[in-house]
Amino acid sequence: MTNILVVEDAVRIASFIVKGLQAHGYSLTHVESGEEALRLLQAAQFDLVILDIGLPGIDGFEVLEQLRGSGNDVPVIVLTAKDSVDNTVASFEGGADDYMSKPFSFEELLARVRRRIKIPTDSNQETSLTHGNIELDLRTRRVHVDGKSHDLTAREFTMLEFFLRHPGQVLAREQILSRVWGFDHDPGSNVVDVYIRYLRQKLGNDSISTVRGMGYRLD
Ligand code: CA
């Protein structure tokens, strides 16, 4: 699963990007400020960042500068409100990989995204995901742990699949919320913690670690 972070304060544009790319098999996380973006980019791994320049608080240029300053070389596509030569030059000098001016079509966005990252592999061919003593059957949507089988609810299945595609990686609560509950989740909700408890009951208490202040990791 390819993880894309969208940093955009305009809700309609963010929703357009998130829903469109999700429909093409990408995993999307959305934040509305540069501060949140930098915090998430420290805590979790992304394959691509779509970064708006005009943000409340610190702007996209500042986010890019801090990101590159910290040695993070994740591909970044910058979005700006109008086709400004100054913004284009500043974006590339700041370390952006690509640039799009609003408004843009979804096809244009998708073409640029595909140029920056690999097209997700067709997961229809896979029948199971395995990590350690955990095997998730993608057809029956049951999990086998040390030879014992457990049924999973739809949310538990989606969450476990997400973990199994990123073993050993810290997944931030916001990433899990976006992936499992979709775009219209309540960021203050504790559903992620509740479902982590459900999964631990089925997989064993040591299966998923809590990484304080960052998120969760499948060990
Ligand atoms: Ca904006």
Tab-separated table of N, CA and C in Angstrom, residues 37-199:
chain	number	residue	atom	x	y	z
A	37	ALA	N	1.687	18.498	9.600
A	37	ALA	CA	2.401	17.743	8.566
A	37	ALA	C	3.801	17.387	9.047
A	38	LEU	N	4.508	18.349	9.610
A	38	LEU	CA	5.887	18.090	10.057
A	38	LEU	C	5.907	17.064	11.179
A	39	ARG	N	4.915	17.156	12.074
A	39	ARG	CA	4.850	16.205	13.182
A	39	ARG	C	4.631	14.775	12.633
A	40	LEU	N	3.695	14.647	11.693
A	40	LEU	CA	3.414	13.326	11.114
A	40	LEU	C	4.595	12.786	10.309
A	41	LEU	N	5.262	13.684	9.593
A	41	LEU	CA	6.378	13.248	8.748
A	41	LEU	C	7.562	12.780	9.588
A	42	GLN	N	7.621	13.235	10.833
A	42	GLN	CA	8.652	12.729	11.745
A	42	GLN	C	8.249	11.369	12.291
A	43	ALA	N	6.937	11.201	12.510
A	43	ALA	CA	6.460	10.013	13.217
A	43	ALA	C	6.278	8.811	12.288
A	44	ALA	N	5.982	9.078	11.008
A	44	ALA	CA	5.569	7.983	10.137
A	44	ALA	C	6.219	8.121	8.769
A	45	GLN	N	6.180	7.017	8.015
A	45	GLN	CA	6.786	7.025	6.686
A	45	GLN	C	5.718	7.209	5.619
A	46	PHE	N	6.005	8.096	4.677
A	46	PHE	CA	5.106	8.300	3.547
A	46	PHE	C	5.894	8.093	2.260
A	47	ASP	N	5.170	7.748	1.192
A	47	ASP	CA	5.810	7.547	-0.102
A	47	ASP	C	5.766	8.814	-0.946
A	48	LEU	N	4.849	9.724	-0.562
A	48	LEU	CA	4.690	10.956	-1.337
A	48	LEU	C	3.954	11.976	-0.467
A	49	VAL	N	4.311	13.269	-0.656
A	49	VAL	CA	3.588	14.344	0.023
A	49	VAL	C	3.038	15.297	-1.034
A	50	ILE	N	1.745	15.620	-0.918
A	50	ILE	CA	1.130	16.645	-1.767
A	50	ILE	C	0.932	17.849	-0.863
A	51	LEU	N	1.661	18.915	-1.142
A	51	LEU	CA	1.820	20.014	-0.181
A	51	LEU	C	1.314	21.332	-0.753
A	52	ASP	N	0.299	21.888	-0.122
A	52	ASP	CA	-0.194	23.212	-0.510
A	52	ASP	C	0.776	24.273	0.023
A	53	ILE	N	0.980	25.339	-0.744
A	53	ILE	CA	1.870	26.411	-0.277
A	53	ILE	C	1.141	27.333	0.705
A	54	GLY	N	-0.096	27.730	0.373
A	54	GLY	CA	-0.835	28.662	1.222
A	54	GLY	C	-1.528	27.939	2.358
A	55	LEU	N	-0.867	27.878	3.506
A	55	LEU	CA	-1.422	27.190	4.670
A	55	LEU	C	-1.501	28.165	5.839
A	56	PRO	N	-2.418	27.937	6.771
A	56	PRO	CA	-2.436	28.765	7.985
A	56	PRO	C	-1.199	28.436	8.817
A	57	GLY	N	-0.694	29.371	9.584
A	57	GLY	CA	0.534	29.111	10.360
A	57	GLY	C	1.722	29.062	9.420
A	58	ILE	N	2.588	28.075	9.596
A	58	ILE	CA	3.748	28.012	8.702
A	58	ILE	C	3.290	27.539	7.326
A	59	ASP	N	3.839	28.138	6.264
A	59	ASP	CA	3.362	27.823	4.920
A	59	ASP	C	4.134	26.644	4.322
A	60	GLY	N	3.740	26.289	3.097
A	60	GLY	CA	4.324	25.117	2.458
A	60	GLY	C	5.820	25.238	2.214
A	61	PHE	N	6.289	26.461	1.898
A	61	PHE	CA	7.736	26.653	1.692
A	61	PHE	C	8.515	26.304	2.962
A	62	GLU	N	7.970	26.750	4.084
A	62	GLU	CA	8.623	26.507	5.378
A	62	GLU	C	8.618	24.997	5.708
A	63	VAL	N	7.476	24.345	5.401
A	63	VAL	CA	7.384	22.899	5.639
A	63	VAL	C	8.465	22.177	4.829
A	64	LEU	N	8.567	22.573	3.551
A	64	LEU	CA	9.541	21.959	2.649
A	64	LEU	C	10.964	22.185	3.161
A	65	GLU	N	11.218	23.410	3.599
A	65	GLU	CA	12.563	23.743	4.082
A	65	GLU	C	12.926	22.902	5.309
A	66	GLN	N	11.977	22.806	6.250
A	66	GLN	CA	12.253	22.029	7.466
A	66	GLN	C	12.392	20.541	7.155
A	67	LEU	N	11.554	20.079	6.218
A	67	LEU	CA	11.583	18.660	5.839
A	67	LEU	C	12.936	18.300	5.231
A	68	ARG	N	13.373	19.078	4.251
A	68	ARG	CA	14.652	18.801	3.588
A	68	ARG	C	15.808	19.049	4.554
A	69	GLY	N	15.648	20.051	5.424
A	69	GLY	CA	16.678	20.350	6.419
A	69	GLY	C	16.895	19.184	7.372
A	70	SER	N	15.836	18.400	7.589
A	70	SER	CA	15.960	17.265	8.502
A	70	SER	C	16.444	16.017	7.768
A	71	GLY	N	16.740	16.156	6.452
A	71	GLY	CA	17.292	15.026	5.700
A	71	GLY	C	16.237	14.111	5.112
A	72	ASN	N	14.963	14.495	5.200
A	72	ASN	CA	13.885	13.666	4.659
A	72	ASN	C	13.756	13.936	3.155
A	73	ASP	N	13.908	12.880	2.323
A	73	ASP	CA	13.872	13.108	0.882
A	73	ASP	C	12.630	12.511	0.220
A	74	VAL	N	11.540	12.397	0.994
A	74	VAL	CA	10.274	11.927	0.437
A	74	VAL	C	9.881	12.813	-0.766
A	75	PRO	N	9.386	12.215	-1.863
A	75	PRO	CA	8.952	13.050	-2.991
A	75	PRO	C	7.830	14.017	-2.581
A	76	VAL	N	7.919	15.259	-3.045
A	76	VAL	CA	6.920	16.273	-2.705
A	76	VAL	C	6.388	16.920	-3.988
A	77	ILE	N	5.067	16.917	-4.121
A	77	ILE	CA	4.406	17.684	-5.188
A	77	ILE	C	3.780	18.905	-4.528
A	78	VAL	N	4.160	20.082	-4.992
A	78	VAL	CA	3.678	21.323	-4.391
A	78	VAL	C	2.443	21.823	-5.152
A	79	LEU	N	1.466	22.344	-4.401
A	79	LEU	CA	0.274	22.957	-4.992
A	79	LEU	C	0.283	24.447	-4.678
A	80	THR	N	0.025	25.265	-5.683
A	80	THR	CA	-0.128	26.685	-5.370
A	80	THR	C	-1.410	27.211	-5.993
A	81	ALA	N	-1.857	28.339	-5.438
A	81	ALA	CA	-3.146	28.875	-5.822
A	81	ALA	C	-3.147	29.381	-7.257
A	82	LYS	N	-2.061	29.964	-7.712
A	82	LYS	CA	-2.043	30.460	-9.082
A	82	LYS	C	-0.700	30.163	-9.731
A	83	ASP	N	-0.714	30.201	-11.050
A	83	ASP	CA	0.490	29.843	-11.782
A	83	ASP	C	1.489	30.986	-11.694
A	84	SER	N	2.303	30.953	-10.663
A	84	SER	CA	3.255	32.024	-10.449
A	84	SER	C	4.666	31.515	-10.684
A	85	VAL	N	5.392	32.227	-11.559
A	85	VAL	CA	6.768	31.816	-11.874
A	85	VAL	C	7.622	31.846	-10.602
A	86	ASP	N	7.405	32.871	-9.765
A	86	ASP	CA	8.186	32.973	-8.523
A	86	ASP	C	7.967	31.753	-7.641
A	87	ASN	N	6.695	31.341	-7.525
A	87	ASN	CA	6.386	30.192	-6.687
A	87	ASN	C	6.998	28.909	-7.238
A	88	THR	N	6.966	28.788	-8.570
A	88	THR	CA	7.545	27.586	-9.186
A	88	THR	C	9.028	27.498	-8.866
A	89	VAL	N	9.724	28.597	-9.122
A	89	VAL	CA	11.170	28.620	-8.886
A	89	VAL	C	11.456	28.343	-7.413
A	90	ALA	N	10.714	29.019	-6.528
A	90	ALA	CA	10.944	28.843	-5.092
A	90	ALA	C	10.665	27.406	-4.667
A	91	SER	N	9.658	26.789	-5.274
A	91	SER	CA	9.313	25.413	-4.913
A	91	SER	C	10.447	24.458	-5.252
A	92	PHE	N	10.983	24.612	-6.469
A	92	PHE	CA	12.051	23.700	-6.871
A	92	PHE	C	13.319	23.972	-6.085
A	93	GLU	N	13.603	25.228	-5.836
A	93	GLU	CA	14.790	25.557	-5.032
A	93	GLU	C	14.641	25.013	-3.620
A	94	GLY	N	13.392	24.978	-3.147
A	94	GLY	CA	13.138	24.461	-1.804
A	94	GLY	C	13.156	22.947	-1.729
A	95	GLY	N	13.297	22.292	-2.873
A	95	GLY	CA	13.426	20.841	-2.843
A	95	GLY	C	12.175	20.093	-3.268
A	96	ALA	N	11.224	20.787	-3.908
A	96	ALA	CA	10.034	20.085	-4.401
A	96	ALA	C	10.409	19.258	-5.633
A	97	ASP	N	9.718	18.148	-5.847
A	97	ASP	CA	9.973	17.297	-7.004
A	97	ASP	C	9.075	17.654	-8.172
A	98	ASP	N	7.930	18.244	-7.862
A	98	ASP	CA	6.999	18.583	-8.924
A	98	ASP	C	6.110	19.713	-8.414
A	99	TYR	N	5.309	20.254	-9.314
A	99	TYR	CA	4.594	21.480	-9.039
A	99	TYR	C	3.288	21.476	-9.813
A	100	MET	N	2.194	21.866	-9.171
A	100	MET	CA	0.911	21.985	-9.877
A	100	MET	C	0.213	23.246	-9.423
A	101	SER	N	-0.356	23.988	-10.374
A	101	SER	CA	-1.106	25.166	-9.958
A	101	SER	C	-2.598	24.856	-10.016
A	102	LYS	N	-3.328	25.387	-9.029
A	102	LYS	CA	-4.783	25.179	-8.972
A	102	LYS	C	-5.464	26.155	-9.931
A	103	PRO	N	-6.560	25.788	-10.563
A	103	PRO	CA	-7.181	24.467	-10.452
A	103	PRO	C	-6.500	23.452	-11.357
A	104	PHE	N	-6.586	22.177	-10.999
A	104	PHE	CA	-5.998	21.126	-11.818
A	104	PHE	C	-7.020	20.000	-11.942
A	105	SER	N	-6.876	19.227	-12.999
A	105	SER	CA	-7.809	18.106	-13.186
A	105	SER	C	-7.300	16.901	-12.410
A	106	PHE	N	-8.209	15.978	-12.127
A	106	PHE	CA	-7.777	14.786	-11.416
A	106	PHE	C	-6.784	13.979	-12.251
A	107	GLU	N	-6.983	13.928	-13.578
A	107	GLU	CA	-6.078	13.163	-14.448
A	107	GLU	C	-4.656	13.702	-14.366
A	108	GLU	N	-4.559	15.029	-14.306
A	108	GLU	CA	-3.227	15.634	-14.213
A	108	GLU	C	-2.559	15.239	-12.894
A	109	LEU	N	-3.338	15.311	-11.827
A	109	LEU	CA	-2.810	14.926	-10.513
A	109	LEU	C	-2.342	13.470	-10.526
A	110	LEU	N	-3.210	12.595	-11.038
A	110	LEU	CA	-2.897	11.161	-11.039
A	110	LEU	C	-1.630	10.886	-11.855
A	111	ALA	N	-1.503	11.567	-12.986
A	111	ALA	CA	-0.306	11.377	-13.823
A	111	ALA	C	0.948	11.772	-13.051
A	112	ARG	N	0.863	12.871	-12.316
A	112	ARG	CA	2.041	13.335	-11.559
A	112	ARG	C	2.350	12.412	-10.397
A	113	VAL	N	1.292	11.935	-9.739
A	113	VAL	CA	1.486	11.004	-8.620
A	113	VAL	C	2.174	9.735	-9.128
A	114	ARG	N	1.686	9.222	-10.270
A	114	ARG	CA	2.258	7.977	-10.808
A	114	ARG	C	3.702	8.168	-11.249
A	115	ARG	N	4.029	9.357	-11.687
A	115	ARG	CA	5.400	9.622	-12.110
A	115	ARG	C	6.343	9.571	-10.903
A	116	ARG	N	5.816	9.938	-9.737
A	116	ARG	CA	6.669	10.023	-8.540
A	116	ARG	C	6.754	8.723	-7.770
A	117	ILE	N	5.722	7.904	-7.847
A	117	ILE	CA	5.748	6.653	-7.087
A	117	ILE	C	5.273	5.508	-7.951
A	118	LYS	N	5.615	4.338	-7.500
A	118	LYS	CA	5.225	3.141	-8.239
A	118	LYS	C	3.712	2.973	-8.193
A	119	ILE	N	3.141	2.485	-9.266
A	119	ILE	CA	1.712	2.164	-9.291
A	119	ILE	C	1.481	1.004	-8.323
A	120	PRO	N	0.454	1.096	-7.474
A	120	PRO	CA	0.222	0.001	-6.529
A	120	PRO	C	0.032	-1.318	-7.279
A	121	THR	N	0.606	-2.370	-6.750
A	121	THR	CA	0.462	-3.659	-7.418
A	121	THR	C	-0.962	-4.155	-7.239
A	122	ASP	N	-1.396	-4.944	-8.192
A	122	ASP	CA	-2.752	-5.473	-8.147
A	122	ASP	C	-2.857	-6.479	-7.012
A	123	SER	N	-3.623	-6.138	-5.982
A	123	SER	CA	-3.673	-6.993	-4.802
A	123	SER	C	-4.647	-8.157	-4.982
A	124	ASN	N	-5.339	-8.206	-6.160
A	124	ASN	CA	-6.281	-9.312	-6.377
A	124	ASN	C	-5.571	-10.656	-6.438
A	125	GLN	N	-4.283	-10.626	-6.800
A	125	GLN	CA	-3.539	-11.870	-6.942
A	125	GLN	C	-3.157	-12.456	-5.576
A	126	GLU	N	-3.088	-11.605	-4.562
A	126	GLU	CA	-2.652	-12.080	-3.257
A	126	GLU	C	-3.792	-12.815	-2.563
A	127	THR	N	-3.438	-13.879	-1.841
A	127	THR	CA	-4.470	-14.573	-1.090
A	127	THR	C	-4.264	-14.428	0.406
A	128	SER	N	-3.037	-14.138	0.831
A	128	SER	CA	-2.830	-13.949	2.269
A	128	SER	C	-1.627	-13.049	2.536
A	129	LEU	N	-1.607	-12.490	3.731
A	129	LEU	CA	-0.478	-11.691	4.209
A	129	LEU	C	0.016	-12.339	5.488
A	130	THR	N	1.339	-12.476	5.603
A	130	THR	CA	1.887	-13.161	6.764
A	130	THR	C	2.955	-12.315	7.425
A	131	HIS	N	2.944	-12.321	8.745
A	131	HIS	CA	4.037	-11.692	9.495
A	131	HIS	C	4.185	-12.462	10.804
A	132	GLY	N	5.370	-13.035	11.014
A	132	GLY	CA	5.589	-13.833	12.223
A	132	GLY	C	4.573	-14.959	12.302
A	133	ASN	N	3.874	-15.034	13.432
A	133	ASN	CA	2.899	-16.125	13.621
A	133	ASN	C	1.490	-15.722	13.165
A	134	ILE	N	1.385	-14.556	12.500
A	134	ILE	CA	0.072	-14.049	12.088
A	134	ILE	C	-0.104	-14.267	10.590
A	135	GLU	N	-1.210	-14.895	10.201
A	135	GLU	CA	-1.510	-15.024	8.779
A	135	GLU	C	-2.932	-14.535	8.534
A	136	LEU	N	-3.059	-13.541	7.665
A	136	LEU	CA	-4.378	-12.985	7.352
A	136	LEU	C	-4.815	-13.527	5.999
A	137	ASP	N	-5.934	-14.235	5.971
A	137	ASP	CA	-6.483	-14.753	4.726
A	137	ASP	C	-7.341	-13.667	4.093
A	138	LEU	N	-6.919	-13.180	2.909
A	138	LEU	CA	-7.593	-12.035	2.293
A	138	LEU	C	-8.921	-12.428	1.654
A	139	ARG	N	-9.120	-13.747	1.422
A	139	ARG	CA	-10.385	-14.164	0.802
A	139	ARG	C	-11.455	-14.421	1.858
A	140	THR	N	-11.080	-15.168	2.898
A	140	THR	CA	-12.076	-15.477	3.935
A	140	THR	C	-12.143	-14.360	4.980
A	141	ARG	N	-11.162	-13.456	4.968
A	141	ARG	CA	-11.065	-12.342	5.918
A	141	ARG	C	-10.999	-12.866	7.358
A	142	ARG	N	-10.330	-14.010	7.525
A	142	ARG	CA	-10.075	-14.535	8.867
A	142	ARG	C	-8.586	-14.466	9.134
A	143	VAL	N	-8.233	-14.385	10.424
A	143	VAL	CA	-6.809	-14.367	10.777
A	143	VAL	C	-6.468	-15.656	11.501
A	144	HIS	N	-5.284	-16.194	11.178
A	144	HIS	CA	-4.794	-17.398	11.846
A	144	HIS	C	-3.582	-17.007	12.689
A	145	VAL	N	-3.650	-17.322	13.969
A	145	VAL	CA	-2.544	-17.011	14.876
A	145	VAL	C	-2.160	-18.298	15.594
A	146	ASP	N	-0.918	-18.738	15.388
A	146	ASP	CA	-0.445	-19.997	15.985
A	146	ASP	C	-1.439	-21.130	15.744
A	147	GLY	N	-1.975	-21.211	14.530
A	147	GLY	CA	-2.874	-22.306	14.190
A	147	GLY	C	-4.322	-22.109	14.613
A	148	LYS	N	-4.606	-21.045	15.379
A	148	LYS	CA	-5.995	-20.771	15.776
A	148	LYS	C	-6.590	-19.728	14.835
A	149	SER	N	-7.872	-19.905	14.462
A	149	SER	CA	-8.528	-18.955	13.558
A	149	SER	C	-9.455	-18.022	14.322
A	150	HIS	N	-9.522	-16.796	13.854
A	150	HIS	CA	-10.434	-15.815	14.456
A	150	HIS	C	-11.172	-15.086	13.345
A	151	ASP	N	-12.454	-14.835	13.557
A	151	ASP	CA	-13.206	-13.960	12.654
A	151	ASP	C	-12.824	-12.516	12.951
A	152	LEU	N	-12.907	-11.671	11.915
A	152	LEU	CA	-12.623	-10.247	12.089
A	152	LEU	C	-13.809	-9.437	11.603
A	153	THR	N	-14.100	-8.337	12.277
A	153	THR	CA	-15.082	-7.403	11.747
A	153	THR	C	-14.434	-6.668	10.569
A	154	ALA	N	-15.237	-5.947	9.789
A	154	ALA	CA	-14.709	-5.244	8.616
A	154	ALA	C	-13.606	-4.258	9.010
A	155	ARG	N	-13.832	-3.515	10.101
A	155	ARG	CA	-12.824	-2.531	10.533
A	155	ARG	C	-11.552	-3.215	11.033
A	156	GLU	N	-11.731	-4.298	11.788
A	156	GLU	CA	-10.559	-5.038	12.281
A	156	GLU	C	-9.740	-5.570	11.110
A	157	PHE	N	-10.431	-6.077	10.089
A	157	PHE	CA	-9.750	-6.622	8.922
A	157	PHE	C	-8.941	-5.532	8.213
A	158	THR	N	-9.586	-4.377	7.958
A	158	THR	CA	-8.907	-3.291	7.248
A	158	THR	C	-7.701	-2.804	8.043
A	159	MET	N	-7.874	-2.712	9.364
A	159	MET	CA	-6.784	-2.231	10.202
A	159	MET	C	-5.623	-3.228	10.204
A	160	LEU	N	-5.939	-4.508	10.329
A	160	LEU	CA	-4.869	-5.517	10.368
A	160	LEU	C	-4.161	-5.593	9.014
A	161	GLU	N	-4.922	-5.484	7.929
A	161	GLU	CA	-4.296	-5.494	6.608
A	161	GLU	C	-3.311	-4.335	6.479
A	162	PHE	N	-3.705	-3.175	6.980
A	162	PHE	CA	-2.851	-1.975	6.947
A	162	PHE	C	-1.548	-2.247	7.712
A	163	PHE	N	-1.661	-2.833	8.906
A	163	PHE	CA	-0.461	-3.160	9.693
A	163	PHE	C	0.420	-4.181	8.968
A	164	LEU	N	-0.213	-5.198	8.394
A	164	LEU	CA	0.563	-6.264	7.757
A	164	LEU	C	1.284	-5.778	6.503
A	165	ARG	N	0.778	-4.724	5.886
A	165	ARG	CA	1.463	-4.168	4.720
A	165	ARG	C	2.581	-3.220	5.135
A	166	HIS	N	2.653	-2.906	6.436
A	166	HIS	CA	3.725	-2.037	6.950
A	166	HIS	C	4.317	-2.623	8.219
A	167	PRO	N	4.811	-3.871	8.159
A	167	PRO	CA	5.321	-4.493	9.386
A	167	PRO	C	6.526	-3.736	9.917
A	168	GLY	N	6.572	-3.565	11.231
A	168	GLY	CA	7.720	-2.906	11.858
A	168	GLY	C	7.710	-1.396	11.719
A	169	GLN	N	6.752	-0.836	10.974
A	169	GLN	CA	6.682	0.618	10.814
A	169	GLN	C	5.685	1.201	11.805
A	170	VAL	N	6.000	2.394	12.308
A	170	VAL	CA	5.046	3.070	13.180
A	170	VAL	C	3.961	3.684	12.307
A	171	LEU	N	2.704	3.357	12.630
A	171	LEU	CA	1.571	3.978	11.935
A	171	LEU	C	0.920	4.960	12.898
A	172	ALA	N	0.836	6.211	12.473
A	172	ALA	CA	0.248	7.234	13.331
A	172	ALA	C	-1.263	7.034	13.431
A	173	ARG	N	-1.824	7.477	14.558
A	173	ARG	CA	-3.271	7.341	14.775
A	173	ARG	C	-4.053	7.965	13.611
A	174	GLU	N	-3.575	9.133	13.119
A	174	GLU	CA	-4.273	9.816	12.022
A	174	GLU	C	-4.256	8.966	10.745
A	175	GLN	N	-3.138	8.283	10.503
A	175	GLN	CA	-3.050	7.420	9.315
A	175	GLN	C	-4.054	6.282	9.415
A	176	ILE	N	-4.138	5.700	10.615
A	176	ILE	CA	-5.057	4.569	10.803
A	176	ILE	C	-6.500	5.054	10.667
A	177	LEU	N	-6.797	6.205	11.252
A	177	LEU	CA	-8.152	6.773	11.143
A	177	LEU	C	-8.529	6.991	9.679
A	178	SER	N	-7.617	7.598	8.920
A	178	SER	CA	-7.907	7.888	7.517
A	178	SER	C	-8.119	6.609	6.732
A	179	ARG	N	-7.268	5.616	7.018
A	179	ARG	CA	-7.312	4.378	6.243
A	179	ARG	C	-8.561	3.560	6.574
A	180	VAL	N	-8.889	3.459	7.857
A	180	VAL	CA	-9.943	2.533	8.273
A	180	VAL	C	-11.308	3.225	8.335
A	181	TRP	N	-11.318	4.477	8.758
A	181	TRP	CA	-12.603	5.161	8.935
A	181	TRP	C	-12.882	6.170	7.832
A	182	GLY	N	-11.896	6.375	6.928
A	182	GLY	CA	-12.131	7.244	5.791
A	182	GLY	C	-11.927	8.704	6.115
A	183	PHE	N	-12.322	9.498	5.190
A	183	PHE	CA	-11.985	10.915	5.241
A	183	PHE	C	-12.748	11.659	6.326
A	184	ASP	N	-14.006	11.272	6.566
A	184	ASP	CA	-14.859	12.048	7.472
A	184	ASP	C	-14.806	11.516	8.897
A	185	HIS	N	-13.611	11.302	9.399
A	185	HIS	CA	-13.518	10.814	10.772
A	185	HIS	C	-13.404	11.979	11.744
A	186	ASP	N	-13.670	11.701	13.003
A	186	ASP	CA	-13.507	12.700	14.050
A	186	ASP	C	-12.105	12.526	14.626
A	187	PRO	N	-11.203	13.516	14.407
A	187	PRO	CA	-9.822	13.328	14.831
A	187	PRO	C	-9.666	13.164	16.346
A	188	GLY	N	-10.657	13.610	17.112
A	188	GLY	CA	-10.549	13.485	18.562
A	188	GLY	C	-11.022	12.133	19.087
A	189	SER	N	-11.513	11.307	18.196
A	189	SER	CA	-12.112	10.044	18.622
A	189	SER	C	-11.054	9.054	19.118
A	190	ASN	N	-11.453	8.156	20.044
A	190	ASN	CA	-10.500	7.140	20.512
A	190	ASN	C	-10.787	5.773	19.900
A	191	VAL	N	-11.494	5.737	18.750
A	191	VAL	CA	-11.832	4.445	18.144
A	191	VAL	C	-10.594	3.629	17.801
A	192	VAL	N	-9.506	4.305	17.411
A	192	VAL	CA	-8.303	3.551	17.041
A	192	VAL	C	-7.822	2.737	18.240
A	193	ASP	N	-7.762	3.387	19.394
A	193	ASP	CA	-7.297	2.692	20.611
A	193	ASP	C	-8.206	1.507	20.944
A	194	VAL	N	-9.503	1.724	20.779
A	194	VAL	CA	-10.466	0.662	21.071
A	194	VAL	C	-10.223	-0.540	20.142
A	195	TYR	N	-10.033	-0.254	18.845
A	195	TYR	CA	-9.835	-1.351	17.888
A	195	TYR	C	-8.470	-2.010	18.030
A	196	ILE	N	-7.468	-1.243	18.462
A	196	ILE	CA	-6.164	-1.864	18.752
A	196	ILE	C	-6.363	-2.895	19.864
A	197	ARG	N	-7.174	-2.559	20.868
A	197	ARG	CA	-7.465	-3.516	21.949
A	197	ARG	C	-8.141	-4.773	21.411
A	198	TYR	N	-9.116	-4.590	20.507
A	198	TYR	CA	-9.798	-5.753	19.916
A	198	TYR	C	-8.789	-6.649	19.187
A	199	LEU	N	-7.895	-5.998	18.401
A	199	LEU	CA	-6.921	-6.796	17.638
A	199	LEU	C	-5.968	-7.528	18.576
